[in-house]
Short mmCIF file of C-alpha atoms and ligand atoms in Angstrom, two decimals:
data_model
loop_
_atom_site.label_atom_id
_atom_site.label_comp_id
_atom_site.label_asym_id
_atom_site.label_seq_id
_atom_site.Cartn_x
_atom_site.Cartn_y
_atom_site.Cartn_z
CA MET A 1 -75.27 61.06 35.40
CA THR A 2 -73.96 64.58 35.01
CA GLU A 3 -70.34 64.85 33.92
CA ILE A 4 -68.33 67.65 35.56
CA ILE A 5 -65.72 69.10 33.21
CA LYS A 6 -63.21 71.40 34.88
CA ILE A 7 -61.88 73.96 32.39
CA ASN A 8 -59.36 76.75 32.87
CA PRO A 9 -61.34 80.02 32.70
CA THR A 10 -58.50 82.13 31.30
CA SER A 11 -57.08 79.69 28.78
CA PRO A 12 -59.63 76.95 28.12
CA GLU A 13 -58.14 73.56 27.16
CA PRO A 14 -59.13 73.02 23.48
CA ALA A 15 -59.75 69.27 23.88
CA LEU A 16 -62.20 69.86 26.73
CA ILE A 17 -64.01 72.63 24.84
CA GLU A 18 -64.21 70.29 21.86
CA ARG A 19 -65.84 67.59 24.00
CA ALA A 20 -68.43 70.00 25.47
CA ALA A 21 -69.18 71.45 22.00
CA GLU A 22 -69.70 67.92 20.69
CA TYR A 23 -72.33 67.35 23.42
CA ILE A 24 -74.15 70.54 22.40
CA LYS A 25 -74.14 69.45 18.75
CA GLN A 26 -75.59 66.07 19.80
CA GLY A 27 -78.53 67.87 21.42
CA LYS A 28 -77.27 67.42 24.99
CA LEU A 29 -77.47 70.00 27.78
CA VAL A 30 -74.25 71.57 29.05
CA ALA A 31 -74.03 74.22 31.80
CA PHE A 32 -71.20 76.71 31.27
CA PRO A 33 -69.85 79.85 32.92
CA THR A 34 -70.37 83.34 31.51
CA GLU A 35 -69.19 86.67 32.89
CA THR A 36 -72.67 87.27 34.43
CA VAL A 37 -73.95 83.93 35.75
CA TYR A 38 -73.79 80.28 34.66
CA GLY A 39 -75.99 79.34 31.70
CA LEU A 40 -77.65 76.02 30.79
CA GLY A 41 -76.78 75.55 27.13
CA ALA A 42 -78.45 73.74 24.24
CA ASP A 43 -78.05 73.96 20.47
CA ALA A 44 -80.04 77.11 19.57
CA PHE A 45 -81.34 75.47 16.36
CA ASN A 46 -82.54 72.26 18.03
CA ALA A 47 -86.14 72.52 19.30
CA ASP A 48 -86.02 69.22 21.20
CA ALA A 49 -82.86 70.22 23.03
CA ALA A 50 -84.49 73.56 23.93
CA LEU A 51 -87.56 71.76 25.29
CA ASN A 52 -85.26 69.65 27.46
CA VAL A 53 -83.80 72.86 28.93
CA PHE A 54 -87.28 73.85 30.11
CA LYS A 55 -87.80 70.39 31.60
CA ALA A 56 -84.46 70.32 33.42
CA LYS A 57 -85.14 73.69 35.04
CA ASN A 58 -88.92 73.28 35.61
CA ARG A 59 -89.19 76.46 33.59
CA PRO A 60 -92.58 77.65 32.27
CA PRO A 61 -92.58 77.18 28.46
CA ASP A 62 -93.55 80.79 27.70
CA ASN A 63 -90.35 82.14 29.27
CA PRO A 64 -87.93 82.36 26.32
CA LEU A 65 -84.21 81.59 26.32
CA ILE A 66 -81.34 83.91 25.40
CA VAL A 67 -79.37 82.88 22.30
CA HIS A 68 -75.62 83.23 22.87
CA ILE A 69 -73.31 83.94 19.94
CA SER A 70 -69.54 84.27 19.54
CA SER A 71 -69.29 86.40 16.39
CA MET A 72 -71.19 89.04 14.42
CA GLN A 73 -71.53 86.48 11.66
CA GLN A 74 -73.63 84.33 14.01
CA LEU A 75 -75.86 87.35 14.73
CA GLY A 76 -77.00 87.15 11.11
CA MET A 77 -77.88 83.47 11.63
CA VAL A 78 -80.28 84.12 14.52
CA ALA A 79 -81.81 87.57 13.90
CA ILE A 80 -83.30 89.47 10.96
CA GLY A 81 -84.17 93.13 10.37
CA ILE A 82 -81.15 94.12 12.41
CA PRO A 83 -81.17 97.94 12.87
CA ALA A 84 -78.60 99.58 10.59
CA ASN A 85 -76.51 101.09 13.39
CA LEU A 86 -76.60 98.01 15.62
CA GLU A 87 -73.50 96.33 14.28
CA LYS A 88 -71.35 99.37 15.07
CA LEU A 89 -72.90 99.70 18.53
CA ALA A 90 -72.69 95.98 19.24
CA GLU A 91 -68.98 96.07 18.47
CA LYS A 92 -68.59 98.53 21.35
CA VAL A 93 -70.48 96.46 23.92
CA TRP A 94 -69.94 92.86 22.81
CA PRO A 95 -68.62 90.58 24.06
CA GLY A 96 -70.30 91.82 27.24
CA PRO A 97 -73.23 91.63 29.66
CA ILE A 98 -75.90 93.06 27.37
CA THR A 99 -78.73 91.26 25.56
CA PHE A 100 -80.67 92.71 22.63
CA ILE A 101 -84.21 91.75 21.66
CA LEU A 102 -84.44 91.54 17.87
CA LYS A 103 -86.64 89.85 15.26
CA LYS A 104 -85.87 86.15 15.10
CA SER A 105 -84.64 84.36 12.00
CA GLU A 106 -86.51 81.34 10.69
CA ARG A 107 -83.75 79.02 11.91
CA VAL A 108 -84.43 79.76 15.58
CA PRO A 109 -87.25 77.43 16.69
CA TYR A 110 -90.29 78.78 18.55
CA ALA A 111 -89.40 76.45 21.43
CA VAL A 112 -86.42 78.75 22.09
CA THR A 113 -88.38 82.02 21.90
CA GLY A 114 -91.44 80.97 23.88
CA ASN A 115 -93.52 81.18 20.68
CA MET A 116 -92.55 84.78 20.02
CA ASP A 117 -91.27 86.23 16.75
CA THR A 118 -88.49 87.99 18.63
CA VAL A 119 -85.23 86.58 19.96
CA ALA A 120 -82.92 87.66 22.79
CA VAL A 121 -79.26 87.64 21.67
CA ARG A 122 -76.01 88.22 23.49
CA MET A 123 -72.28 87.63 23.03
CA PRO A 124 -70.86 86.72 26.44
CA ALA A 125 -67.44 88.02 27.56
CA HIS A 126 -66.07 84.78 28.96
CA PRO A 127 -63.26 82.80 27.33
CA ILE A 128 -64.97 79.44 28.01
CA ALA A 129 -68.36 80.58 26.69
CA LEU A 130 -66.85 82.14 23.57
CA ALA A 131 -64.64 79.15 22.79
CA LEU A 132 -67.56 76.76 23.29
CA ILE A 133 -69.97 78.72 21.06
CA GLU A 134 -67.33 79.10 18.39
CA LYS A 135 -67.07 75.32 18.18
CA SER A 136 -70.75 74.43 18.62
CA GLY A 137 -72.56 77.35 16.93
CA PRO A 138 -75.17 79.53 18.67
CA ILE A 139 -76.27 78.25 22.10
CA ALA A 140 -79.68 78.89 23.68
CA ALA A 141 -79.20 79.26 27.41
CA PRO A 142 -81.19 80.49 30.38
CA SER A 143 -79.46 80.83 33.74
CA ALA A 144 -78.47 77.36 35.00
CA ASN A 145 -80.64 77.31 38.13
CA LEU A 146 -83.87 75.52 38.95
CA SER A 147 -86.76 77.85 38.15
CA THR A 148 -87.45 80.32 41.06
CA LYS A 149 -83.93 79.90 42.55
CA PRO A 150 -81.28 82.63 42.28
CA SER A 151 -79.07 82.38 39.21
CA PRO A 152 -75.89 80.35 39.81
CA THR A 153 -72.64 82.24 40.17
CA THR A 154 -70.46 79.16 40.85
CA ALA A 155 -70.36 75.61 39.48
CA SER A 156 -71.40 74.31 42.90
CA HIS A 157 -74.66 76.29 42.68
CA VAL A 158 -75.32 74.56 39.35
CA ILE A 159 -74.46 71.16 40.81
CA ASN A 160 -76.85 71.77 43.73
CA ASP A 161 -79.72 72.56 41.37
CA LEU A 162 -79.15 70.44 38.27
CA ASN A 163 -76.92 67.47 39.09
CA GLY A 164 -78.53 64.37 37.55
CA ARG A 165 -80.87 66.50 35.40
CA ILE A 166 -78.43 67.58 32.65
CA ASP A 167 -75.56 65.98 30.71
CA ALA A 168 -72.57 68.06 31.75
CA ILE A 169 -71.46 71.01 33.85
CA ILE A 170 -68.35 72.99 32.95
CA ASP A 171 -66.68 74.17 36.15
CA GLY A 172 -64.90 77.39 35.23
CA GLY A 173 -64.78 79.09 38.61
CA ASN A 174 -66.78 82.11 39.75
CA ALA A 175 -68.89 84.25 37.44
CA PHE A 176 -67.48 87.76 37.29
CA PHE A 177 -70.48 90.10 37.66
CA GLY A 178 -72.89 87.84 39.57
CA VAL A 179 -76.10 89.37 38.16
CA GLU A 180 -77.67 88.57 34.79
CA SER A 181 -77.15 90.65 31.65
CA THR A 182 -78.92 93.91 30.93
CA ILE A 183 -81.77 93.31 28.45
CA ILE A 184 -82.76 96.02 26.03
CA SER A 185 -85.47 95.72 23.39
CA LEU A 186 -84.62 97.15 19.99
CA ILE A 187 -88.05 96.36 18.54
CA GLY A 188 -89.04 100.02 18.14
CA LYS A 189 -87.49 102.60 20.47
CA PRO A 190 -84.93 101.23 22.98
CA VAL A 191 -86.63 99.96 26.15
CA LEU A 192 -84.85 98.52 29.18
CA LEU A 193 -86.46 95.17 30.05
CA ARG A 194 -84.03 94.01 32.73
CA PRO A 195 -81.33 96.11 34.45
CA GLY A 196 -77.91 94.47 34.66
CA PRO A 197 -74.17 95.07 34.77
CA PHE A 198 -74.27 97.25 31.67
CA THR A 199 -75.77 100.34 33.31
CA VAL A 200 -78.52 102.69 32.12
CA GLU A 201 -75.93 105.46 32.12
CA GLU A 202 -73.73 103.44 29.71
CA LEU A 203 -76.72 102.42 27.58
CA GLU A 204 -77.82 106.03 27.10
CA SER A 205 -74.35 107.12 26.07
CA LEU A 206 -74.68 104.71 23.12
CA PHE A 207 -78.41 104.61 22.32
CA GLY A 208 -79.59 108.04 23.42
CA LYS A 209 -82.75 108.06 25.50
CA VAL A 210 -83.70 104.61 26.78
CA THR A 211 -87.18 104.08 28.23
CA ILE A 212 -87.10 102.62 31.73
CA PRO A 213 -90.55 101.22 32.49
CA GLU A 214 -91.84 101.68 36.03
CA GLU A 215 -91.83 97.88 36.52
CA VAL A 216 -88.02 97.83 36.38
CA ARG A 217 -87.82 99.96 39.53
CA ILE A 218 -90.82 98.49 41.34
CA ALA A 219 -89.64 94.96 40.52
CA SER A 220 -92.40 93.23 42.43
CA GLN A 221 -93.22 89.58 41.82
CA SER A 222 -96.25 90.84 39.96
CA GLU A 223 -98.13 89.51 36.99
CA LYS A 224 -97.43 92.58 34.91
CA ALA A 225 -94.19 91.75 33.19
CA LEU A 226 -91.89 93.23 30.60
CA ALA A 227 -89.81 90.28 29.56
CA PRO A 228 -92.07 87.22 29.76
CA GLY A 229 -89.81 85.69 32.40
CA MET A 230 -90.11 88.64 34.72
CA LYS A 231 -93.65 87.75 35.82
CA TYR A 232 -92.55 84.57 37.54
CA ARG A 233 -91.39 84.26 41.12
CA HIS A 234 -87.63 84.76 41.15
CA TYR A 235 -84.69 84.40 43.46
CA ALA A 236 -86.96 84.04 46.46
CA PRO A 237 -85.78 82.02 49.45
CA ASP A 238 -88.33 80.10 51.53
CA THR A 239 -87.43 82.30 54.50
CA PRO A 240 -89.39 85.59 54.35
CA LEU A 241 -87.05 88.38 53.29
CA PHE A 242 -87.61 92.08 54.03
CA VAL A 243 -85.78 95.01 52.44
CA VAL A 244 -84.81 97.65 54.97
CA TYR A 245 -84.43 101.24 53.73
CA ASN A 246 -82.10 103.51 55.75
CA CYS A 247 -83.34 102.33 59.14
CA MET A 248 -81.45 99.06 59.76
CA GLU A 249 -80.05 100.33 63.04
CA GLU A 250 -83.40 101.23 64.65
CA VAL A 251 -85.11 98.10 63.33
CA VAL A 252 -82.33 95.85 64.62
CA LYS A 253 -82.31 97.62 68.01
CA GLU A 254 -86.03 97.07 68.37
CA LEU A 255 -85.86 93.39 67.38
CA ASP A 256 -82.96 92.74 69.73
CA MET A 257 -84.87 94.39 72.56
CA LEU A 258 -87.75 92.01 71.88
CA HIS A 259 -85.31 89.03 71.80
CA ILE A 260 -86.46 88.04 68.35
CA SER A 261 -84.07 85.92 66.27
CA TYR A 262 -83.59 86.68 62.61
CA SER A 263 -80.80 86.87 60.05
CA ILE A 264 -79.33 89.85 58.20
CA ILE A 265 -77.75 90.32 54.77
CA CYS A 266 -75.87 93.60 54.54
CA SER A 267 -72.72 95.45 53.56
CA ASN A 268 -69.54 95.20 55.64
CA GLU A 269 -70.06 98.80 56.76
CA THR A 270 -73.59 98.23 58.03
CA ALA A 271 -72.56 95.05 59.84
CA ALA A 272 -69.77 96.97 61.57
CA GLU A 273 -72.15 99.80 62.55
CA LEU A 274 -74.54 97.24 64.02
CA GLY A 275 -71.76 95.32 65.76
CA LYS A 276 -72.92 92.18 63.89
CA THR A 277 -69.94 91.41 61.70
CA SER A 278 -69.84 87.79 62.84
CA HIS A 279 -73.62 87.22 62.59
CA ALA A 280 -74.55 88.87 59.31
CA ILE A 281 -74.19 87.45 55.81
CA LEU A 282 -71.77 89.98 54.34
CA LEU A 283 -72.12 91.27 50.78
CA GLY A 284 -68.88 93.26 50.76
CA SER A 285 -68.20 96.98 50.89
CA ARG A 286 -71.03 99.24 49.80
CA SER A 287 -68.42 101.57 48.29
CA ASN A 288 -68.02 98.90 45.60
CA MET A 289 -71.44 97.95 44.25
CA TYR A 290 -69.81 95.46 41.86
CA GLU A 291 -68.67 93.47 44.90
CA ILE A 292 -72.20 93.62 46.37
CA ALA A 293 -73.63 92.38 43.04
CA LYS A 294 -71.12 89.54 42.85
CA ASN A 295 -72.00 88.19 46.30
CA LEU A 296 -75.76 88.73 46.21
CA PHE A 297 -77.00 85.42 44.77
CA SER A 298 -74.74 83.30 46.99
CA ALA A 299 -76.11 85.21 49.96
CA LEU A 300 -79.72 84.66 48.85
CA ARG A 301 -79.00 80.96 48.38
CA SER A 302 -77.59 80.64 51.89
CA ILE A 303 -80.51 82.22 53.80
CA ASP A 304 -82.60 79.07 54.10
CA ASP A 305 -79.68 77.11 55.64
CA LEU A 306 -79.80 79.46 58.62
CA LYS A 307 -83.34 78.30 59.44
CA SER A 308 -84.28 81.68 60.85
CA LYS A 309 -87.87 82.96 61.01
CA PHE A 310 -87.11 85.84 58.67
CA CYS A 311 -84.23 87.76 57.14
CA LEU A 312 -83.53 91.47 56.72
CA ILE A 313 -81.60 92.78 53.74
CA GLU A 314 -80.06 96.23 53.33
CA ALA A 315 -81.37 98.48 50.52
CA PHE A 316 -78.77 100.12 48.25
CA ASP A 317 -78.67 103.16 45.97
CA GLU A 318 -80.28 102.45 42.60
CA ARG A 319 -77.47 104.04 40.63
CA GLY A 320 -75.18 102.21 38.18
CA ILE A 321 -75.23 98.47 38.81
CA GLY A 322 -77.18 99.30 41.99
CA LEU A 323 -80.36 99.39 39.87
CA ALA A 324 -79.82 95.71 38.94
CA VAL A 325 -78.92 94.79 42.53
CA MET A 326 -82.09 96.40 43.91
CA ASN A 327 -84.24 94.91 41.12
CA ARG A 328 -83.11 91.39 42.17
CA ILE A 329 -83.40 92.14 45.92
CA LYS A 330 -86.97 93.43 45.50
CA LYS A 331 -87.94 90.38 43.46
CA ALA A 332 -86.55 88.11 46.16
CA SER A 333 -88.32 89.88 49.01
CA SER A 334 -91.72 89.17 50.47
CA LEU A 335 -93.27 92.57 51.08
CA SER A 336 -92.85 96.15 50.15
CA GLY A 337 -89.93 97.54 52.11
CA ILE A 338 -89.43 98.45 55.76
CA TYR A 339 -88.95 102.22 56.12
CA SER A 340 -88.93 102.64 59.91
CA LYS A 341 -89.21 100.55 63.05
CA ALA A 342 -93.00 100.79 62.65
CA GLY A 343 -92.48 98.42 59.71
CA ILE A 344 -91.71 95.63 62.18
CA ASP A 345 -95.46 95.15 62.69
CA ALA A 346 -95.75 94.29 59.01
CA ILE A 347 -93.04 91.65 59.47
CA PHE A 348 -94.88 90.08 62.39
CA SER A 349 -98.20 90.03 60.60
CA SER A 350 -96.62 88.62 57.46
CA ILE A 351 -94.83 85.78 59.26
CA GLY A 352 -97.93 85.20 61.38
CA SER A 353 -96.40 85.61 64.82
CA THR A 354 -96.27 88.34 67.47
CA PRO A 355 -93.24 89.53 69.41
CA ALA A 356 -94.59 88.55 72.84
O1 TXA B 1 -76.67 87.04 31.88
C1 TXA B 1 -77.57 86.42 31.34
O2 TXA B 1 -78.40 86.96 30.59
C2 TXA B 1 -77.67 84.92 31.64
C3 TXA B 1 -76.45 84.24 31.03
C4 TXA B 1 -76.51 82.76 31.11
O3 TXA B 1 -76.28 84.68 29.72
N1 TXA B 1 -78.88 84.39 31.14
C5 TXA B 1 -80.09 84.62 31.69
O4 TXA B 1 -81.13 83.96 31.08
O5 TXA B 1 -80.26 85.34 32.66
P1 TXA B 1 -82.58 83.80 31.71
O6 TXA B 1 -83.26 82.86 30.83
O7 TXA B 1 -82.48 83.45 33.13
O8 TXA B 1 -83.24 85.20 31.52
C6 TXA B 1 -83.62 85.58 30.23
C7 TXA B 1 -84.63 86.68 30.28
C8 TXA B 1 -85.99 86.20 30.74
O9 TXA B 1 -86.54 87.14 31.64
C9 TXA B 1 -86.76 86.16 29.43
O10 TXA B 1 -88.13 86.36 29.61
C10 TXA B 1 -86.12 87.28 28.64
O11 TXA B 1 -84.76 87.16 28.94
N2 TXA B 1 -86.30 87.10 27.19
C11 TXA B 1 -85.80 86.12 26.40
N3 TXA B 1 -86.24 86.25 25.14
C12 TXA B 1 -87.02 87.34 25.11
C13 TXA B 1 -87.76 88.01 24.10
N4 TXA B 1 -87.80 87.56 22.87
N5 TXA B 1 -88.46 89.13 24.45
C14 TXA B 1 -88.43 89.60 25.72
N6 TXA B 1 -87.74 89.01 26.72
C15 TXA B 1 -87.06 87.90 26.43
MG1 MG B 2 -82.94 83.03 34.99
#
């Protein structure tokens, strides 16, 4: 049985936080909201609890968890060899959607770090998460989805994936950003491992030059991975998904002429241009990429319900949070992108059917 605990996201009820923190301290698993996505929390110093997180999610054991803290004092409990300037910089970005890779302290078990000597640490900017961690101590938490599914941005996503598999789920409403935190390695020169809401532009204003490996932009479901978790299949619906670059109108025209049925995920503007406002899954206005980011994972989760043969998704500019949005879209999609109506042939060959 999974207990659902509804907590006020702006002023969390202390008694309810206390109860959830007690569960964490007892080694139980509690899903909780953060400003990025929901996390599946366990005591960061309890190896057995961490192993249960992997079991509940069907997560491969070499894909390490992020340790969530609520104070700089807790940073010293989980990491060692902290770069001299980090505390000053961290004060500017924490609490917030950015995760640092540092050397792990002895107290953090290898079960949490996937057997690595490094640890991912972040201080989430969510009143429920902060209040919970303050009471329980550091919490190891991956996103609270089943492995390969999109990260949950609402409690109902968590319930769909993990009900009956974990001890409790805190329902604190919608996550604010809707994509997972930016990950930056500070082992050596700063390297971006995962783009997120904290943008490259913002990172560089604090850290100077940040290396952005090619894999971050290509973002295929390839074996070559930066963060260990990035090599696994992610976000992908069962329905084949194709990213369409600047040619949605001609592709859609062609498909409609051939009387092919399919679904579309796109911005409000594109849907209006196509005359498909009532058929498309809308991500919001493309003039506000934060809105697009916030709605993306819900949209990806809803594709399979439509039972269509395939789905098209609009490509966005890779600037600001757009880099994170496109990284997740590419990981969810089946093929390299569609760049013109000639790309339709690739769709047909990949889904194994012809237009006739
Ligand atoms: O926004 C977020 O980061 C959310 C919320 C819950 O905080 N968490 C999240 O966790 O997205 P998860 O487990 O889904 O993604 C963590 C990523 C994985 O790709 C993992 O491989 C990487 O962080 N990671 C964790 N520890 C690492 C380490 N020591 N070195 C490199 N990558 C690491
Ligand atoms: Mg995840």
